XYZ file of C-alpha atoms in Angstrom:
363
model
C -32.226 1.448 -138.620
C -28.805 3.082 -138.197
C -25.848 1.755 -140.200
C -24.152 0.385 -137.088
C -27.309 -1.572 -136.206
C -27.563 -2.984 -139.756
C -23.962 -4.236 -139.638
C -24.381 -5.718 -136.161
C -27.560 -7.498 -137.290
C -25.698 -8.930 -140.306
C -22.819 -10.031 -138.047
C -25.274 -11.866 -135.795
C -26.849 -13.533 -138.855
C -23.452 -14.670 -140.160
C -22.486 -16.161 -136.788
C -25.821 -17.919 -136.461
C -26.158 -19.306 -140.003
C -22.638 -20.055 -141.216
C -22.670 -23.754 -140.295
C -25.732 -24.238 -142.526
C -24.108 -22.586 -145.575
C -22.741 -25.376 -147.773
C -21.780 -23.649 -151.051
C -20.081 -20.562 -152.419
C -23.336 -19.418 -154.041
C -25.122 -19.687 -150.715
C -22.355 -17.633 -149.103
C -22.910 -14.892 -151.697
C -26.676 -14.896 -151.251
C -26.795 -15.101 -147.462
C -23.763 -13.034 -146.485
C -22.214 -10.966 -149.288
C -25.306 -9.595 -151.013
C -26.746 -8.322 -147.685
C -23.369 -6.705 -146.993
C -23.428 -4.846 -150.332
C -27.058 -3.862 -149.691
C -26.077 -2.547 -146.237
C -23.750 -0.094 -147.985
C -26.765 1.305 -149.796
C -26.368 -0.327 -153.222
C -29.332 -1.976 -154.925
C -28.240 -5.586 -155.432
C -31.227 -6.180 -157.725
C -30.386 -3.302 -160.061
C -27.929 -4.555 -162.745
C -27.008 -0.949 -163.514
C -25.702 -0.587 -159.946
C -24.539 -4.052 -158.888
C -23.465 -6.290 -161.779
C -23.147 -10.011 -160.931
C -20.681 -12.130 -162.907
C -18.998 -9.006 -164.304
C -16.880 -9.892 -167.363
C -13.192 -9.151 -166.858
C -11.495 -10.572 -169.969
C -7.735 -10.964 -169.639
C -6.099 -10.538 -173.050
C -6.624 -13.721 -175.026
C -8.241 -15.390 -172.024
C -11.939 -14.684 -172.438
C -14.889 -15.294 -170.159
C -13.158 -14.359 -166.894
C -15.732 -13.030 -164.470
C -15.578 -11.272 -161.129
C -18.486 -12.029 -158.789
C -19.762 -8.459 -158.383
C -18.953 -5.063 -159.814
C -20.468 -2.130 -157.948
C -21.103 0.932 -160.089
C -21.923 4.522 -159.286
C -23.173 6.883 -161.995
C -22.351 4.228 -164.588
C -18.698 3.854 -163.524
C -17.195 0.800 -161.749
C -16.036 1.752 -158.256
C -15.563 -1.580 -156.435
C -15.113 -5.175 -157.584
C -15.935 -7.990 -155.171
C -14.619 -11.556 -155.409
C -16.371 -14.060 -153.119
C -15.429 -17.470 -151.743
C -17.124 -20.032 -149.521
C -16.995 -18.974 -145.879
C -14.728 -21.896 -144.942
C -12.127 -21.086 -147.611
C -8.770 -19.491 -146.795
C -8.490 -16.209 -148.701
C -4.706 -16.154 -149.136
C -4.802 -18.622 -152.028
C -7.233 -16.422 -153.976
C -5.342 -13.151 -153.793
C -3.829 -13.540 -157.286
C -7.266 -14.046 -158.842
C -8.517 -10.667 -157.638
C -5.162 -9.201 -158.691
C -5.838 -10.241 -162.326
C -9.363 -8.843 -162.327
C -8.221 -5.555 -160.832
C -5.727 -5.057 -163.661
C -8.421 -4.966 -166.368
C -11.183 -3.131 -164.447
C -11.260 0.654 -164.256
C -11.760 0.724 -160.516
C -9.546 1.732 -157.599
C -10.894 -0.746 -155.039
C -11.212 -4.512 -154.819
C -12.689 -6.646 -152.050
C -11.834 -10.292 -151.458
C -14.211 -11.969 -149.016
C -15.608 -15.233 -147.766
C -18.575 -13.458 -146.210
C -16.836 -13.273 -142.831
C -13.386 -11.839 -143.545
C -13.310 -8.787 -145.829
C -10.003 -7.656 -147.348
C -9.815 -4.303 -149.112
C -7.222 -3.651 -151.828
C -6.173 -0.680 -153.940
C -3.153 0.506 -155.950
C -1.176 2.623 -153.492
C 2.244 1.279 -154.524
C 1.893 1.287 -158.320
C -0.920 2.929 -160.352
C -3.468 0.512 -161.907
C -1.772 -2.478 -160.295
C -3.347 -3.930 -157.167
C -1.101 -4.035 -154.115
C -0.138 -7.511 -152.957
C -1.329 -6.784 -149.421
C -4.735 -5.412 -148.413
C -4.767 -1.954 -146.871
C -7.610 -2.975 -144.566
C -9.110 -6.182 -143.237
C -11.882 -6.964 -140.792
C -13.958 -9.846 -139.482
C -17.613 -8.825 -139.717
C -18.462 -10.944 -136.667
C -15.961 -9.016 -134.555
C -16.076 -5.375 -135.664
C -15.309 -2.417 -133.436
C -17.339 0.764 -133.672
C -14.263 2.452 -135.168
C -14.177 -0.157 -137.960
C -17.877 0.331 -138.655
C -17.304 4.081 -138.850
C -14.515 3.445 -141.391
C -16.808 1.170 -143.404
C -19.388 3.960 -143.683
C -17.055 5.692 -146.155
C -17.954 3.002 -148.701
C -21.667 3.702 -148.522
C -23.278 4.806 -151.770
C -24.310 8.184 -150.351
C -20.844 9.057 -148.993
C -18.482 7.248 -151.389
C -15.576 9.515 -152.299
C -12.489 8.050 -154.005
C -10.031 10.708 -152.805
C -11.211 10.516 -149.208
C -11.007 6.719 -149.131
C -7.556 6.659 -150.767
C -6.290 9.124 -148.187
C -7.615 6.910 -145.383
C -6.329 3.780 -147.171
C -2.739 5.000 -147.034
C -2.915 5.468 -143.284
C -4.770 2.196 -142.745
C -2.241 0.256 -144.811
C 0.838 1.497 -142.997
C -0.614 1.573 -139.489
C -1.733 -2.033 -140.061
C 1.800 -3.056 -141.058
C 3.346 -1.117 -138.171
C 1.011 -2.824 -135.694
C 1.973 -6.235 -137.095
C 5.675 -5.384 -136.755
C 5.203 -4.161 -133.199
C 3.283 -7.308 -132.283
C 6.081 -9.422 -133.727
C 8.809 -7.447 -131.956
C 6.940 -7.483 -128.645
C 6.516 -11.243 -128.872
C 9.974 -12.171 -130.190
C 12.306 -9.123 -130.213
C 14.616 -9.108 -133.211
C 18.337 -8.492 -132.926
C 17.967 -5.027 -134.475
C 15.188 -4.130 -132.012
C 17.159 -5.310 -128.975
C 20.309 -3.544 -130.185
C 18.347 -0.270 -130.486
C 17.770 -0.291 -126.721
C 21.042 -1.861 -125.683
C 23.113 0.829 -127.478
C 21.271 3.565 -125.554
C 21.598 1.906 -122.148
C 24.800 -0.149 -122.138
C 27.985 1.897 -122.067
C 30.319 -0.743 -123.453
C 30.474 -2.619 -126.788
C 27.253 -4.461 -127.599
C 28.686 -7.942 -127.981
C 26.829 -11.208 -128.599
C 26.914 -11.880 -124.863
C 25.390 -8.470 -124.127
C 22.684 -9.122 -126.728
C 21.927 -12.460 -125.118
C 21.573 -10.703 -121.769
C 19.413 -7.838 -123.088
C 16.982 -9.844 -125.257
C 14.873 -11.304 -122.402
C 15.082 -7.988 -120.511
C 13.694 -6.040 -123.488
C 10.840 -8.517 -123.865
C 10.084 -8.415 -120.133
C 10.196 -4.588 -120.070
C 7.731 -4.371 -122.954
C 5.332 -6.785 -121.254
C 5.567 -4.886 -117.965
C 4.975 -1.567 -119.745
C 1.855 -2.934 -121.464
C 0.636 -4.317 -118.121
C 1.177 -0.898 -116.523
C -0.798 0.797 -119.289
C -3.679 -1.642 -118.832
C -3.543 -1.199 -115.063
C -3.651 2.595 -115.393
C -6.643 2.353 -117.728
C -8.444 0.068 -115.281
C -7.710 2.391 -112.351
C -9.030 5.335 -114.342
C -12.177 3.422 -115.307
C -12.754 2.293 -111.702
C -12.219 5.847 -110.477
C -14.820 7.136 -112.915
C -17.247 4.400 -111.857
C -16.642 5.248 -108.186
C -17.326 8.925 -108.840
C -20.507 8.081 -110.745
C -21.647 5.786 -107.923
C -20.949 8.545 -105.387
C -23.101 10.988 -107.329
C -25.891 8.419 -107.555
C -25.726 7.910 -103.790
C -25.820 11.653 -103.201
C -28.848 11.992 -105.457
C -30.562 9.064 -103.747
C -29.893 10.671 -100.361
C -31.309 13.970 -101.628
C -34.426 12.176 -102.775
C -34.865 10.431 -99.416
C -34.374 13.683 -97.516
C -36.787 15.500 -99.801
C -39.387 12.750 -99.469
C -39.020 12.654 -95.687
C -39.219 16.388 -95.263
C -42.149 16.648 -97.618
C -44.317 14.911 -95.028
C -46.493 17.442 -93.186
C -44.707 20.381 -94.856
C -46.825 23.317 -95.923
C -45.712 25.825 -98.555
C -46.969 28.837 -96.639
C -48.170 32.093 -98.126
C -45.143 34.033 -96.852
C -42.797 31.387 -98.304
C -44.544 31.667 -101.651
C -44.071 35.435 -101.568
C -40.371 35.066 -100.688
C -39.881 32.498 -103.481
C -41.378 34.839 -106.085
C -39.194 37.726 -104.854
C -36.090 35.532 -105.357
C -37.266 34.639 -108.877
C -37.868 38.326 -109.636
C -34.336 39.218 -108.508
C -32.560 36.441 -110.417
C -34.489 36.551 -113.692
C -32.203 39.380 -114.884
C -29.389 36.826 -115.113
C -31.048 33.450 -115.709
C -34.263 31.924 -116.968
C -36.611 32.003 -113.974
C -37.934 28.567 -115.009
C -34.597 27.097 -113.854
C -35.445 28.003 -110.248
C -37.364 25.664 -107.995
C -37.893 25.120 -104.291
C -37.868 22.315 -101.755
C -39.839 22.967 -98.636
C -38.789 21.494 -95.299
C -40.120 21.766 -91.778
C -37.382 24.287 -90.919
C -36.765 26.346 -94.065
C -37.449 26.791 -97.791
C -34.587 25.807 -100.120
C -34.343 27.855 -103.335
C -32.513 25.751 -105.946
C -31.007 26.281 -109.391
C -31.645 23.427 -111.850
C -33.454 21.491 -109.121
C -30.262 20.248 -107.464
C -29.327 20.630 -103.808
C -25.723 21.229 -104.894
C -26.895 24.527 -106.381
C -28.722 25.936 -103.377
C -29.122 29.682 -104.031
C -30.402 30.525 -100.557
C -32.652 29.393 -97.749
C -35.642 31.278 -96.389
C -36.510 30.869 -92.696
C -39.873 32.630 -92.592
C -42.255 30.589 -90.432
C -40.741 31.340 -87.029
C -40.998 34.311 -84.690
C -37.853 35.732 -86.291
C -37.268 35.646 -90.037
C -33.944 35.004 -91.805
C -32.450 34.662 -95.252
C -29.625 32.131 -95.434
C -26.894 32.879 -98.018
C -24.477 30.181 -99.206
C -20.697 30.552 -99.562
C -18.491 28.744 -102.116
C -18.283 25.670 -99.870
C -22.045 25.490 -99.453
C -21.961 26.777 -95.885
C -24.958 28.877 -94.854
C -24.795 32.278 -93.158
C -28.121 33.576 -91.872
C -29.160 37.244 -91.868
C -32.188 38.455 -89.964
C -34.869 40.319 -91.916
C -37.731 42.309 -90.449
C -40.136 41.789 -93.326
C -40.304 39.965 -96.630
C -39.243 42.975 -98.701
C -35.862 43.030 -96.916
C -34.852 40.163 -99.246
C -34.202 42.804 -101.923
C -31.321 44.144 -99.780
C -29.395 40.956 -100.643
C -29.801 41.215 -104.407
C -26.044 41.480 -105.113
C -25.188 38.425 -103.021
C -27.916 36.348 -104.661
C -26.795 37.316 -108.147
C -23.167 36.494 -107.334
C -24.185 33.055 -106.042
C -26.027 32.261 -109.255
C -23.170 33.525 -111.412
C -20.789 31.298 -109.445
C -22.937 28.282 -110.295
C -22.885 29.369 -113.944
C -19.082 29.517 -113.881
C -19.106 33.263 -114.459
C -17.484 36.029 -112.431
C -19.149 39.397 -112.235
C -16.759 42.273 -113.063
C -15.772 44.323 -110.051
C -16.765 47.959 -109.923
C -13.938 50.443 -110.306
């Protein structure tokens, strides 16, 4: 099972079972241990995942962190767990103390649903007060799952994670500030726009006038962005539906014309001549035909949109139909089947056009 599927399965389990989990120990067993196992660590190997890891604090002995994950005998992550109903904010200082005495760069505070990741970006060996990353396992995006993969046993790299942690930390804070400003614009934020638009002094009255306008402009801009995204998505869906309809129509036409159609001996000969001509440029296996009551279609990649030519060979007069760039057919009369070779250059150019290649002109 892929990592993304493992995490989604755990998320479904957490959502389904949480109301039955009554204790902190049950939260660890049902939610947190499977999470650690999902990262590839053996939760039953005390050399890899140490439960109740001793983190003595000076004269205060017997302090223990719930789990210490080790790699090659060295602590890499400490995990402090709480009951799933508990608010994590009140337990931040506890993990902070453990982090100070453990030789690890990463700490996780979790209630089995919310996971907060900490490190020491601001001051070496001292855990930052704010997490650099946080997620709800029951509501994870694919991008978040991809970020979580960095903590897997097989890919864990301190330098790589620290580099990502810096960006995660500050983008998270910037997003929070933007959300706050968009919801209730601060005086500084409003003044930033007013000074660039209003020609006179930015007085208290001007600020009072601009504040609701800034908020309204932001909301309208976000609405426009969403609208543009929706239009683009609908356009793509419309184009996909159009292609499906075209293909369905092709299939109906092919099925209809297949009734009472005979792939005659002269058509077979013409088809093999076309394959012989074009195999110098493409794999002959990419060519196919669709026989109709009126002509034989020679196709590239079995699609009517890549019709190489048409052979009209079953009537009194015989023709080869060549296709221009717009798919329009021009017929040329041939006296016998070997006359097809006279149109070698045109056939090759048609195929090269489908391949997106232009043959060099002779000098």
